[in-house]
Coordinates of C-alpha atoms in Angstrom, one line a residue:
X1257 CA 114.3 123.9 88.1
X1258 CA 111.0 123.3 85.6
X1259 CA 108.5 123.0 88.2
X1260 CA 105.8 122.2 85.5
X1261 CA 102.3 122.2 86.5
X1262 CA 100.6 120.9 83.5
X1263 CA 96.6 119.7 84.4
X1264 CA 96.1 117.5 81.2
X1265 CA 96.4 114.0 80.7
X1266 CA 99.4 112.6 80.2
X1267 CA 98.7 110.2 77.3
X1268 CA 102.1 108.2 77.4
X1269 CA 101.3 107.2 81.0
X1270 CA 97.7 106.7 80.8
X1271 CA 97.9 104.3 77.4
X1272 CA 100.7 102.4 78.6
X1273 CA 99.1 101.9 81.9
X1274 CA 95.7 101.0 80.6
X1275 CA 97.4 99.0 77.9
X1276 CA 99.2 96.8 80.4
X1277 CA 96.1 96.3 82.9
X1278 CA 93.7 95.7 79.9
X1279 CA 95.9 93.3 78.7
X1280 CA 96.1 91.7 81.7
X1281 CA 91.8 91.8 82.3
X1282 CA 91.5 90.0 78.8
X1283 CA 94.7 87.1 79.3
X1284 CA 92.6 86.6 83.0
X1285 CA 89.4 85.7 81.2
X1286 CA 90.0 84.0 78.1
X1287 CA 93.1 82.1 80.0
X1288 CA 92.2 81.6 83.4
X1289 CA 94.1 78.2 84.2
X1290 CA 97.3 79.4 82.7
X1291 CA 97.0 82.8 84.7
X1292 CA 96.5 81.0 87.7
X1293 CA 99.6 78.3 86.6
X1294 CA 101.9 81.5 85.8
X1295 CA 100.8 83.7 89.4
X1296 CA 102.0 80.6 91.1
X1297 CA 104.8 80.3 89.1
X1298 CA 105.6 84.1 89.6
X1299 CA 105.1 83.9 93.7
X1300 CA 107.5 81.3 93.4
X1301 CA 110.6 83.3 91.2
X1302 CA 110.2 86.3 93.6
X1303 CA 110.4 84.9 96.8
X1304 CA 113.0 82.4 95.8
X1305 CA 115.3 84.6 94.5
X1306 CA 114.2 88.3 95.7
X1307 CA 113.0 87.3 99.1
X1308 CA 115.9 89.0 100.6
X1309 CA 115.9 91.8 98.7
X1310 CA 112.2 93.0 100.3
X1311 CA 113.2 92.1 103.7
X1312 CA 116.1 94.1 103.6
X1313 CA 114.8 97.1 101.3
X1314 CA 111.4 97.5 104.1
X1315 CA 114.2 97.7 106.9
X1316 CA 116.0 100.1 105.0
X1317 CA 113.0 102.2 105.1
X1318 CA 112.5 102.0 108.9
X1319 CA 115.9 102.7 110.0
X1320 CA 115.8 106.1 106.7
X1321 CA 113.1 106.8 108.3
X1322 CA 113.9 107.0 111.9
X1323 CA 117.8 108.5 111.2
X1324 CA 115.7 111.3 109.6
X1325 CA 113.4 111.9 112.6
X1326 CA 116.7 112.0 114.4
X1327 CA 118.9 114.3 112.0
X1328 CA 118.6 118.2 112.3
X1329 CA 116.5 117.6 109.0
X1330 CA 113.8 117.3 110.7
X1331 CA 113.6 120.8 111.5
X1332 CA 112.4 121.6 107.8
X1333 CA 108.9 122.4 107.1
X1334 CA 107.1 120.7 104.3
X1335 CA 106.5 124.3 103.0
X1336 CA 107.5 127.4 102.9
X1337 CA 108.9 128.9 106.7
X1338 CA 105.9 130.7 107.4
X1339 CA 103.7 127.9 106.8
X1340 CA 102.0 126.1 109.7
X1341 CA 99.7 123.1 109.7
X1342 CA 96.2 123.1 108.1
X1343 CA 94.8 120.7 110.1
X1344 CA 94.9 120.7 113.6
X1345 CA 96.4 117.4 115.6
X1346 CA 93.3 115.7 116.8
X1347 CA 91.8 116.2 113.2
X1348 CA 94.9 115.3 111.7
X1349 CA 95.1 112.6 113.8
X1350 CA 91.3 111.3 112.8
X1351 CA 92.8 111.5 109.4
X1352 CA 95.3 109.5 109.4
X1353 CA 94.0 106.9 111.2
X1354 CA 90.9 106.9 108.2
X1355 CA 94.2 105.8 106.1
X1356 CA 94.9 103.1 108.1
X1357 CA 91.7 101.5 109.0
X1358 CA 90.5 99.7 105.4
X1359 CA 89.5 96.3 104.6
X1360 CA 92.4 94.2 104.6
X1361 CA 92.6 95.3 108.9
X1362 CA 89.0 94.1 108.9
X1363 CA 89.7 91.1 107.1
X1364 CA 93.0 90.1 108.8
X1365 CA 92.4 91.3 112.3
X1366 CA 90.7 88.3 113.7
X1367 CA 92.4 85.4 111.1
X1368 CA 95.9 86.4 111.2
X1369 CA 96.5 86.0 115.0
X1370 CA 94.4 82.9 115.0
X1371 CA 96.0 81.3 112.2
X1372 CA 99.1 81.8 113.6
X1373 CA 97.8 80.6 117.0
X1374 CA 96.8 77.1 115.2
X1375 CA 100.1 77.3 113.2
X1376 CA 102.8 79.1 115.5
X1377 CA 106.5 79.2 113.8
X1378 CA 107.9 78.5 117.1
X1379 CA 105.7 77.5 120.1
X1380 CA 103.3 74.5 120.3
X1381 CA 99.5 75.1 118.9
X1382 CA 96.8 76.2 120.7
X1383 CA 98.8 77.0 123.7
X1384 CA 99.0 80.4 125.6
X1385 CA 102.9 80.7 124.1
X1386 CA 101.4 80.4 120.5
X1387 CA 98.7 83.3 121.4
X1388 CA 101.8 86.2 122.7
X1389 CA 103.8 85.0 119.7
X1390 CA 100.8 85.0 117.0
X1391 CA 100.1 88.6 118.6
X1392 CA 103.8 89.9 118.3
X1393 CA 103.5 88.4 114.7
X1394 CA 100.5 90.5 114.0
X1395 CA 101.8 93.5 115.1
X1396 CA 105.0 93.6 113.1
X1397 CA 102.9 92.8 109.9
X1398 CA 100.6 95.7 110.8
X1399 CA 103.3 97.8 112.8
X1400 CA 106.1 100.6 112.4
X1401 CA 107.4 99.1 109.2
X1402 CA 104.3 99.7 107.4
X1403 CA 104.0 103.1 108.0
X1404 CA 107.5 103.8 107.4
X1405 CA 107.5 102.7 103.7
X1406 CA 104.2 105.2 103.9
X1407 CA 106.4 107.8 105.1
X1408 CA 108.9 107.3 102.3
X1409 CA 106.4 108.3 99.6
X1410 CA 104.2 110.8 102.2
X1411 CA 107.7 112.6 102.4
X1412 CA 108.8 113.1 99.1
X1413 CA 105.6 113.9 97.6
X1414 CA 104.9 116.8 100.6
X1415 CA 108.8 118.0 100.2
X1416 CA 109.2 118.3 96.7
X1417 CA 105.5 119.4 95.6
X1418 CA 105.0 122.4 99.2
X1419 CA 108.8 122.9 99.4
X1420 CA 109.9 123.0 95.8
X1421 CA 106.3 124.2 94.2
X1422 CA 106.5 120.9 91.9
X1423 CA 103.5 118.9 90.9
X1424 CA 102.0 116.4 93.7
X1425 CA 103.3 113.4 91.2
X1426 CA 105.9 110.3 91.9
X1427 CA 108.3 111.7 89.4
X1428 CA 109.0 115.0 90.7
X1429 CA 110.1 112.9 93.8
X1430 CA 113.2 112.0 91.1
X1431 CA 114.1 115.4 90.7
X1432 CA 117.6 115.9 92.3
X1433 CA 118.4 112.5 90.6
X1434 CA 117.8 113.2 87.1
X1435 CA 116.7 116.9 87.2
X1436 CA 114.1 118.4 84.3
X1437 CA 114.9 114.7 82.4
X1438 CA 111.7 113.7 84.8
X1439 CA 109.8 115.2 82.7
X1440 CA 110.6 112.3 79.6
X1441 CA 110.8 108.9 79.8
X1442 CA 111.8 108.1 82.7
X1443 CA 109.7 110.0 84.5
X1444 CA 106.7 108.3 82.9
X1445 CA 108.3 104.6 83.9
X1446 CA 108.3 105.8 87.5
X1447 CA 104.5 107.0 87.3
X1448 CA 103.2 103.9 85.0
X1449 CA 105.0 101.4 87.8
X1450 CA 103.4 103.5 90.7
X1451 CA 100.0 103.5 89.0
X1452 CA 100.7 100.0 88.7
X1453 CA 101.3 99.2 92.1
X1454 CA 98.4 101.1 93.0
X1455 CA 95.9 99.7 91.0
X1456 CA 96.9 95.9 91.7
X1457 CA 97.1 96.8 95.7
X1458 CA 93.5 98.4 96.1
X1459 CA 92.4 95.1 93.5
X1460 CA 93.8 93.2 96.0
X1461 CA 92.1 95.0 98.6
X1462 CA 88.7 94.7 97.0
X1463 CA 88.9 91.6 96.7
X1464 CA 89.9 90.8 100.0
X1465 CA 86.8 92.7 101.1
X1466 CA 84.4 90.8 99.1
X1467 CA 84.9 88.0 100.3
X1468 CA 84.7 89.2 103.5
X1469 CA 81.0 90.9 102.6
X1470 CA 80.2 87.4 100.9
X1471 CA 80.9 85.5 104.2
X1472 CA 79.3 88.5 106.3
X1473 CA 75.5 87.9 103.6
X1474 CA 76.3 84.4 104.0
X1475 CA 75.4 84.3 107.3
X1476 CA 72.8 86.4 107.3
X1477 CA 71.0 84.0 105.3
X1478 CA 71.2 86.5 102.3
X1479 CA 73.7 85.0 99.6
X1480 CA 75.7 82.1 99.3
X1481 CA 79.8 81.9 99.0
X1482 CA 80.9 81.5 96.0
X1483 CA 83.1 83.2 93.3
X1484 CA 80.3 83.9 91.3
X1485 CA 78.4 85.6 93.5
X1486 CA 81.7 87.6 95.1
X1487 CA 82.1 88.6 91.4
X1488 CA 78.6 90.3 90.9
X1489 CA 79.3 92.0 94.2
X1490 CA 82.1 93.3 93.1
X1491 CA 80.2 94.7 90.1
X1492 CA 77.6 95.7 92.3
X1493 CA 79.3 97.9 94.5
X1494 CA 81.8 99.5 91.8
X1495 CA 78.8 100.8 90.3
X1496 CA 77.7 102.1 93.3
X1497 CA 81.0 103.7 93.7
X1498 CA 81.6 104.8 90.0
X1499 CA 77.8 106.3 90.4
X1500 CA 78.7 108.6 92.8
X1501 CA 81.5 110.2 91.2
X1502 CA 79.8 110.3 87.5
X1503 CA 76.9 112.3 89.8
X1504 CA 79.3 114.7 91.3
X1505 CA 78.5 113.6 94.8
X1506 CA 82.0 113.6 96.2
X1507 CA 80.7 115.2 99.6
X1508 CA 78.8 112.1 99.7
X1509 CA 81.9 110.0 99.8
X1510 CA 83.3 112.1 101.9
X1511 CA 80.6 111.9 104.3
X1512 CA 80.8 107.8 103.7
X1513 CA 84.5 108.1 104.8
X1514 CA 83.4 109.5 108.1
X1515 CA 81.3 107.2 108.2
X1516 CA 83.2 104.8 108.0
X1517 CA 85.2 105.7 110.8
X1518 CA 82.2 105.9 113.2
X1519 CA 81.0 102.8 112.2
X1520 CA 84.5 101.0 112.7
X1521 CA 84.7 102.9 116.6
X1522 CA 81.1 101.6 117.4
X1523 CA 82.3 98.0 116.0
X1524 CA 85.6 98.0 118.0
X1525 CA 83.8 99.5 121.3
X1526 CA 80.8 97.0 121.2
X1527 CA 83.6 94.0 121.2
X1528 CA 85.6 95.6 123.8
X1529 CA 82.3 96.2 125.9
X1530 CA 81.2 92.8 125.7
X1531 CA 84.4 90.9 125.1
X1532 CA 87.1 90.2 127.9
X1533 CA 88.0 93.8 128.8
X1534 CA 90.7 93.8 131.2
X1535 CA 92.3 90.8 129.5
X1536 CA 92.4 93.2 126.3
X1537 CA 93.7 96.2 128.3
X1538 CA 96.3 93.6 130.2
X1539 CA 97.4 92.1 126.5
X1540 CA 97.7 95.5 124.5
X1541 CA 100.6 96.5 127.4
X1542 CA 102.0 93.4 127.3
X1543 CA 102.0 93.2 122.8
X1544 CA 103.5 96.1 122.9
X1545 CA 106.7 95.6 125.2
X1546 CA 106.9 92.0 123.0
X1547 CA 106.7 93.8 119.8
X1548 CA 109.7 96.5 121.2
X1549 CA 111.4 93.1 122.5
X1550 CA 111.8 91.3 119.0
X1551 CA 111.2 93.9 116.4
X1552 CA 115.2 94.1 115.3
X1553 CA 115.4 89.8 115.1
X1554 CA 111.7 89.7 113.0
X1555 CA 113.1 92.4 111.1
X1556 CA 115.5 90.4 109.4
X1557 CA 114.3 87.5 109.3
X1558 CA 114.4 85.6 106.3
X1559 CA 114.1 81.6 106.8
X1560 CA 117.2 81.1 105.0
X1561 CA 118.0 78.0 107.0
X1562 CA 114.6 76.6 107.0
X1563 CA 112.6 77.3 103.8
X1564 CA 110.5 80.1 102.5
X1565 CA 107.2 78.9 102.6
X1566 CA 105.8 81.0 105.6
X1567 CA 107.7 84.1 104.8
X1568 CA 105.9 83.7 101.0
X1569 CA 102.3 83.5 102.2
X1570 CA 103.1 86.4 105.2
X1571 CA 106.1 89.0 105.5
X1572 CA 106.4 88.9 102.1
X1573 CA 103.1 89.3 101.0
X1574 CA 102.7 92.1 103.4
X1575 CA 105.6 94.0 102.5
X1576 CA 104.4 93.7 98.9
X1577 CA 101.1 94.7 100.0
X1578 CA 102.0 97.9 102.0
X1579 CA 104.9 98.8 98.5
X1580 CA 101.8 98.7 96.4
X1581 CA 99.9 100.5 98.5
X1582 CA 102.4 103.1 99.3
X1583 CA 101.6 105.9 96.6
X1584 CA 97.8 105.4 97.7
X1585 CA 98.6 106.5 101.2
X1586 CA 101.5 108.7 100.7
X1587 CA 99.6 110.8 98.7
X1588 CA 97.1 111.1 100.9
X1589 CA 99.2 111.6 103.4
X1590 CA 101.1 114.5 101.7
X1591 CA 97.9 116.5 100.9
X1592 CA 97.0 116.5 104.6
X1593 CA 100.7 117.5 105.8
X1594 CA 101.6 120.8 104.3
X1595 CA 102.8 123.1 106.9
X1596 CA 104.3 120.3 109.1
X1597 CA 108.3 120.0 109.8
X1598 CA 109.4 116.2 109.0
X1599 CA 110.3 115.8 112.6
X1600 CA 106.2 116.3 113.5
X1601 CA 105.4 114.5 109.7
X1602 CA 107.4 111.7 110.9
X1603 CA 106.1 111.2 114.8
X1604 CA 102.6 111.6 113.9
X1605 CA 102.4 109.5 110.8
X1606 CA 104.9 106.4 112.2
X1607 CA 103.3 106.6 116.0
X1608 CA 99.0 107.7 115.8
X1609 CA 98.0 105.0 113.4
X1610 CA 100.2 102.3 114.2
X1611 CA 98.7 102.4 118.1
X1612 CA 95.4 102.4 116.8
X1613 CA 95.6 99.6 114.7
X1614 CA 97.1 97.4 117.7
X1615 CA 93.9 98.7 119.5
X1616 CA 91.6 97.5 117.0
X1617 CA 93.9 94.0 116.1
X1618 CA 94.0 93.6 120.3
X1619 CA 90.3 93.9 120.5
X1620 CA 89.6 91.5 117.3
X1621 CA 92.4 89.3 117.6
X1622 CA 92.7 88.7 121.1
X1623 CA 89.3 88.5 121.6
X1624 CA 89.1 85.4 119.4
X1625 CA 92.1 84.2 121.0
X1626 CA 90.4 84.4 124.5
X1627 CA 87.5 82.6 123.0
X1628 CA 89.3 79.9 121.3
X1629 CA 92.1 79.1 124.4
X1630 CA 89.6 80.2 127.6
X1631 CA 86.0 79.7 125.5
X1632 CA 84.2 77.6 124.0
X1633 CA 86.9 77.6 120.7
X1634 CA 85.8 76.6 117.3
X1635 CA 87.4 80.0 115.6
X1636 CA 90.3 78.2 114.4
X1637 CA 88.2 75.3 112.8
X1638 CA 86.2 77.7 111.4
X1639 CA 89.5 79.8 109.9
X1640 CA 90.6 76.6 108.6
X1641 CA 87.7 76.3 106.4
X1642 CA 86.8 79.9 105.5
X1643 CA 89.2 82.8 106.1
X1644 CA 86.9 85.1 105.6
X1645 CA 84.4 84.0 108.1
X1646 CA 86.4 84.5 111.1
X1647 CA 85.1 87.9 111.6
X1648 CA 81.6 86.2 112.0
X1649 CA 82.9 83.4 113.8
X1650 CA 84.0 85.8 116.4
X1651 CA 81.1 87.9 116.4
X1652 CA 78.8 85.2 116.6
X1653 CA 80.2 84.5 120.2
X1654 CA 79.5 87.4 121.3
X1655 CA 75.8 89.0 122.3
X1656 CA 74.0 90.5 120.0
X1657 CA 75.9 88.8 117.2
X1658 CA 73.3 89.4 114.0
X1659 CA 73.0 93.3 114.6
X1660 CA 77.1 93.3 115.0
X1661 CA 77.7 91.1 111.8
X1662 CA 74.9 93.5 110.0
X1663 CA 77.1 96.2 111.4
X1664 CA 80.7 94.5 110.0
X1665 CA 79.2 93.7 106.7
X1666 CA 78.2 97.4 106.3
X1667 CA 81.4 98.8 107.8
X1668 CA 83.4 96.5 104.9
X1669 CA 80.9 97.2 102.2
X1670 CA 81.5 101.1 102.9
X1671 CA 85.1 100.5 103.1
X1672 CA 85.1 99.0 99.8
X1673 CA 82.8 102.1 98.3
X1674 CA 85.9 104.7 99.7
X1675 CA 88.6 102.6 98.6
X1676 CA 87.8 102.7 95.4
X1677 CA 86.8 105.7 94.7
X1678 CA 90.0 106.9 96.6
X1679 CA 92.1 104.5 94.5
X1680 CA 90.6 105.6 91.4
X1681 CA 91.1 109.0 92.3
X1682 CA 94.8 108.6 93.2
X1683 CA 95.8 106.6 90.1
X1684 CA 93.9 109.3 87.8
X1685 CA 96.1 111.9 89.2
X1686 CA 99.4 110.1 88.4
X1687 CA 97.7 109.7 84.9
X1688 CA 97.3 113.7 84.9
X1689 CA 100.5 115.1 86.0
X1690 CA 99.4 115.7 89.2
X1691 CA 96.1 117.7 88.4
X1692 CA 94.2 117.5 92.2
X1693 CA 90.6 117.4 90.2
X1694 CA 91.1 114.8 86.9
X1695 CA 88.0 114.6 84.8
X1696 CA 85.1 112.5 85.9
X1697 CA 85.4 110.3 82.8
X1698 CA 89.0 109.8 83.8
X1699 CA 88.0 108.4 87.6
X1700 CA 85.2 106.2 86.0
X1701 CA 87.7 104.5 83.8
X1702 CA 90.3 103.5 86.7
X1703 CA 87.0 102.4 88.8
X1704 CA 85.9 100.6 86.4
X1705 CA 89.4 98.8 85.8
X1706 CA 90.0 98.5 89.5
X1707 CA 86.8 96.3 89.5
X1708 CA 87.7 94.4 86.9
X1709 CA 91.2 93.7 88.1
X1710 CA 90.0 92.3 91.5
X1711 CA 87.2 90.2 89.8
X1712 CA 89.7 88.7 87.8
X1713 CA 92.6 87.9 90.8
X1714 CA 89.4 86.0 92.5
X1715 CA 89.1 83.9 89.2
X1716 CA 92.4 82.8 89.1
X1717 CA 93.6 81.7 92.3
X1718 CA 91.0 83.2 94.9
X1719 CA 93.3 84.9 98.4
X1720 CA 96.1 83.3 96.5
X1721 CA 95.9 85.2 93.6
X1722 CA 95.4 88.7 95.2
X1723 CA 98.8 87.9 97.3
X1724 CA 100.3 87.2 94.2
X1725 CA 99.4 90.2 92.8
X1726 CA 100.3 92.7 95.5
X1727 CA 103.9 90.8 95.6
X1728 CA 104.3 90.7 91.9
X1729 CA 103.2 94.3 91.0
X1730 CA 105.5 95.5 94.0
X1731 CA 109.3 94.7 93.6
X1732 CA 110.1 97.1 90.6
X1733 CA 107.8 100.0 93.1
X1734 CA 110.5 98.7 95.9
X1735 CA 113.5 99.9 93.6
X1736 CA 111.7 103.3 92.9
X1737 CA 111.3 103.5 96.7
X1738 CA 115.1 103.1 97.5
X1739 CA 115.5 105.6 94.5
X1740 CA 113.1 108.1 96.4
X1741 CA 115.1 107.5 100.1
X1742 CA 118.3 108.6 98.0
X1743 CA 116.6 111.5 96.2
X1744 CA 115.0 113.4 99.4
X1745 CA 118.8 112.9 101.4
X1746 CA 120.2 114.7 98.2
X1747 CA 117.4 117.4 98.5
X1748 CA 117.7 118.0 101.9
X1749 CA 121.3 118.1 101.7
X1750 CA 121.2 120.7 99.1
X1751 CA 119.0 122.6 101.1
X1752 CA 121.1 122.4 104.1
X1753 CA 124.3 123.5 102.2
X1754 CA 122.6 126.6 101.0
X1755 CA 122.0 125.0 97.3
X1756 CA 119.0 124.5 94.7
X1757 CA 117.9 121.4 94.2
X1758 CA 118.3 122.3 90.5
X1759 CA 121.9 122.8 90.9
X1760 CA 122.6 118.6 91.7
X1761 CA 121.8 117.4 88.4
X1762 CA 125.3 118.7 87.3
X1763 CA 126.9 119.0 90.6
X1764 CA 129.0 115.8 89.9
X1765 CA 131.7 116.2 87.6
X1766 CA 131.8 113.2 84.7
X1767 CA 133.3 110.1 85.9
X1768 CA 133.1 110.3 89.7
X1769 CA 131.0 107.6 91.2
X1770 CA 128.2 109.8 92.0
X1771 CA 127.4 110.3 88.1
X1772 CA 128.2 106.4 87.3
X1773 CA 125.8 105.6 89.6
X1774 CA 123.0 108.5 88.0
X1775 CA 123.8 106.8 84.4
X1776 CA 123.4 103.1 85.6
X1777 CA 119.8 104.4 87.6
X1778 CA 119.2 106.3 84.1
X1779 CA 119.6 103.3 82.0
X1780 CA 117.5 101.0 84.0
X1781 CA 114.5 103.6 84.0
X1782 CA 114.8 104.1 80.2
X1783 CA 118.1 104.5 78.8
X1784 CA 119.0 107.7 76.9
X1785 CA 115.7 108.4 74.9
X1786 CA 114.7 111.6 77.1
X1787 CA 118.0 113.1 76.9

């Protein structure tokens, strides 16, 4: 096995990447009706035709997932025998809930379960049925499947790179599929799509979370909506972000990551305080036995009898969303996991954050939901007009509602800060074969981008346009996925029978459907050019 650790740039990934986006940046300004013309037309195509094909791929992942929690593979530590954990559980705990917690829980937590409580796929509006099923909806958006496609990546990156001493990079997740060939072309197709993916999910992010911080200045009586002025915050904040890492003050983003977190608990406490407590405590139980309940039927679901319209706008967009987002958080993930066995990797990644976030959307989202069937309402008017706003809506209910919205508006602006100097970070590692430190001119180039990309998605087609995106840039990432699921049950088998990983590439002899089906992968992720 070549287990090459090169630290430069790879300059084949990086162009082609920054080639694509650039192009991308420019056609979104100079044609900004057409973009907007060809992202619906896009949405469209994919759910239409590959609809199925994301709703079955993300329960793949699960069930992968789960078998391998279950399978005496579990027992393998992502490292060498001897290792043990760096981090201990509570603080590895902390940490992975950090991953979890961004802006898009901030932004969706209160509208998501309201505007399925206004719009319920089943039971009649605005009724108490409609509240438990826009709640169970929630939760399977935000729940176990999430995490699992997570996993997928957190897992092969951590196995491959502490296991098999190979560089912390998507394609030496390929390995036992196409061997020291990762290193060529198609190795760079699997790192340009992840970088991708990446790119267009945090944009989508961003942008998510400016219009969140537009609507939070808004009613503060500091800044108006509008795109214009969500744009400028955009640039605002990017060079607040892109500041820090040009001054070398990375402990300063560290420390606004922890931040972060602190800022979120107080948030969460001070509704939970003040809001309807024991309803909230009562609910979570209850959420959580409906989620169990109807998890497999949800999981599967695919309107195939009644149009696709509502699985377009939601399960789709989120399973896009959590794809692109995947080599973001997996890596993240992996660098924070060394030591663990897949068993413990599994039940701590798949189980810790998932509960928290149904704390935090409980407290949010039923909350508003108590308010709107038991309160005064006017949350779901409001959500009907501005998405965004519904965070303030809520808030506003509540006491003290100008220091709390001051409080959200800072948490999300903060949020935005870490996310994309974290995104920049990640996608400038992928561009430098997995060196854990890329240069500084390196990070403020993918910020930069990242900015621009989000700016760009609000021109042309506003929360639209950002679904689109996250959908879009996803489905080739969702093959590379499957790929990945196939490539660690070929490692760990190896492993378990006593072999090298670098004995599989020519394990199979020619002909047998085991190299038919290597040549057919090979040829769809670049043909015979690295051979």
């Amino acid at each position: 096995m070549d287990g090459r650790r090169n630290s430069g740039l790879n300059s084949y990934v990086f162009s082609v990447s920054a080639a694509l986006v650039l192009f991308f940046v420019i056609i979104g300004v100079l044609f900004t009706e057409r973009l907007t013309d060809a992202f619906t037309s896009v949405q469209d195509l994919i759910v239409s035709n590959f609809g199925w094909f994301y709703i079955l791929s993300v329960a793949f992942f699960l069930i992968f997932v789960i078998w391998l929690y279950l399978s005496p593979y579990g027992n393998i530590r992502l490292g060498n025998s001897s290792d043990r954990p760096e981090y201990r559980d509570t603080t590895w705990f902390a940490m992975l809930f950090s991953a979890g917690m961004g802006i898009g829980l901030l932004f969706y937590s209160v509208a998501e379960p309201i505007i399925h409580l206004a719009s319920p796929r089943e039971a009649a509006p605005g009724t108490v049925e409609a509240a438990v099923e826009a709640m169970n909806i929630t939760f399977f958006h935000w729940g176990l499947h999430a995490w699992a496609i997570y996993i997928i990546v957190g897992l092969a990156l951590a196995y491959f790179s502490y296991r098999h001493d190979m560089p912390l990079t998507i394609r030496s997740t390929m390995y036992p599929i196409f061997g020291d060939r990762i290193y060529g072309v198609r190795g760079n197709i699997v790192e340009v799509l992840a970088i991708f993916g990446t790119l267009f999910g945090v944009a989508t992010s961003l942008g998510l979370g400016v219009m969140q911080i537009n609507s939070g200045m808004d009613y503060l009586g500091l800044m108006s909506v509008s795109v214009n002025n969500q744009i400028l915050l955009i640039a605002f904040i990017t060079l607040a972000a892109t500041t820090s890492v040009m001054s070398g003050l990375n402990r300063g983003i560290r420390i606004l990551s922890q931040m972060n977190i602190m800022l979120g608990l107080i948030l969460v406490v001070f509704v939970f305080i003040v809001g309807p407590s024991v309803f909230l405590l009562s609910s979570y139980v209850q959420s959580i036995g409906y989620y169990l309940q109807h998890i497999v039927s949800l999981t599967f679901q695919t309107d195939a009898f009644t149009g696709i319209e509502w699985q377009k706008t939601w399960t789709m967009f989120y399973w896009g969303w959590w794809i692109s987002w995947s080599p973001f958080v997996g890596m993240f993930i992996a660098r924070i996991s060394k030591g663990r066995t897949i068993r413990e990797f599994i039940r701590g990644v798949l189980l810790a954050p998932v509960l928290v976030t149904f704390i935090w959307i409980i407290v949010f989202g039923n909350t508003a939901i108590h308010m709107e069937i038991f309160g005064n309402g006017g949350i779901i008017q409001a959500v009907q007009t501005s998405i965004p706003t519904a965070l303030y809506v809520l808030l506003d209910g509540l006491p003290g509602s100008l220091l709390s919205s001051a409080l959200a508006t800072i948490v999300v602006m903060t949020f935005f800060v870490t996310s994309s100097d974290s995104g920049s970070l990640v996608i400038s590692i992928l561009s430098s074969e997995g060196n854990p430190k890329p240069a500084k001119p390196l990070r403020l180039f993918w910020s930069l981008l990242q900015g621009a990309v989000a700016a760009v998605l609000l021109l042309t087609g506003g929360l639209v346009g950002l679904q689109t995106a996250a959908l879009t840039t996803a489905l080739p990432f969702c093959i590379v996925l499957i790929l990945m699921c196939y490539s660690i049950y070929k490692g760990l088998k190896a492993e378990s029978d006593g072999k090298s990983i670098s004995e599989l590439e020519n394990r199979s002899p020619e002909g047998t459907s085991d190299n038919k089906a290597k040549q057919m992968i090979g040829e769809l992720l670049g043909g015979e050019a690295d051979e």
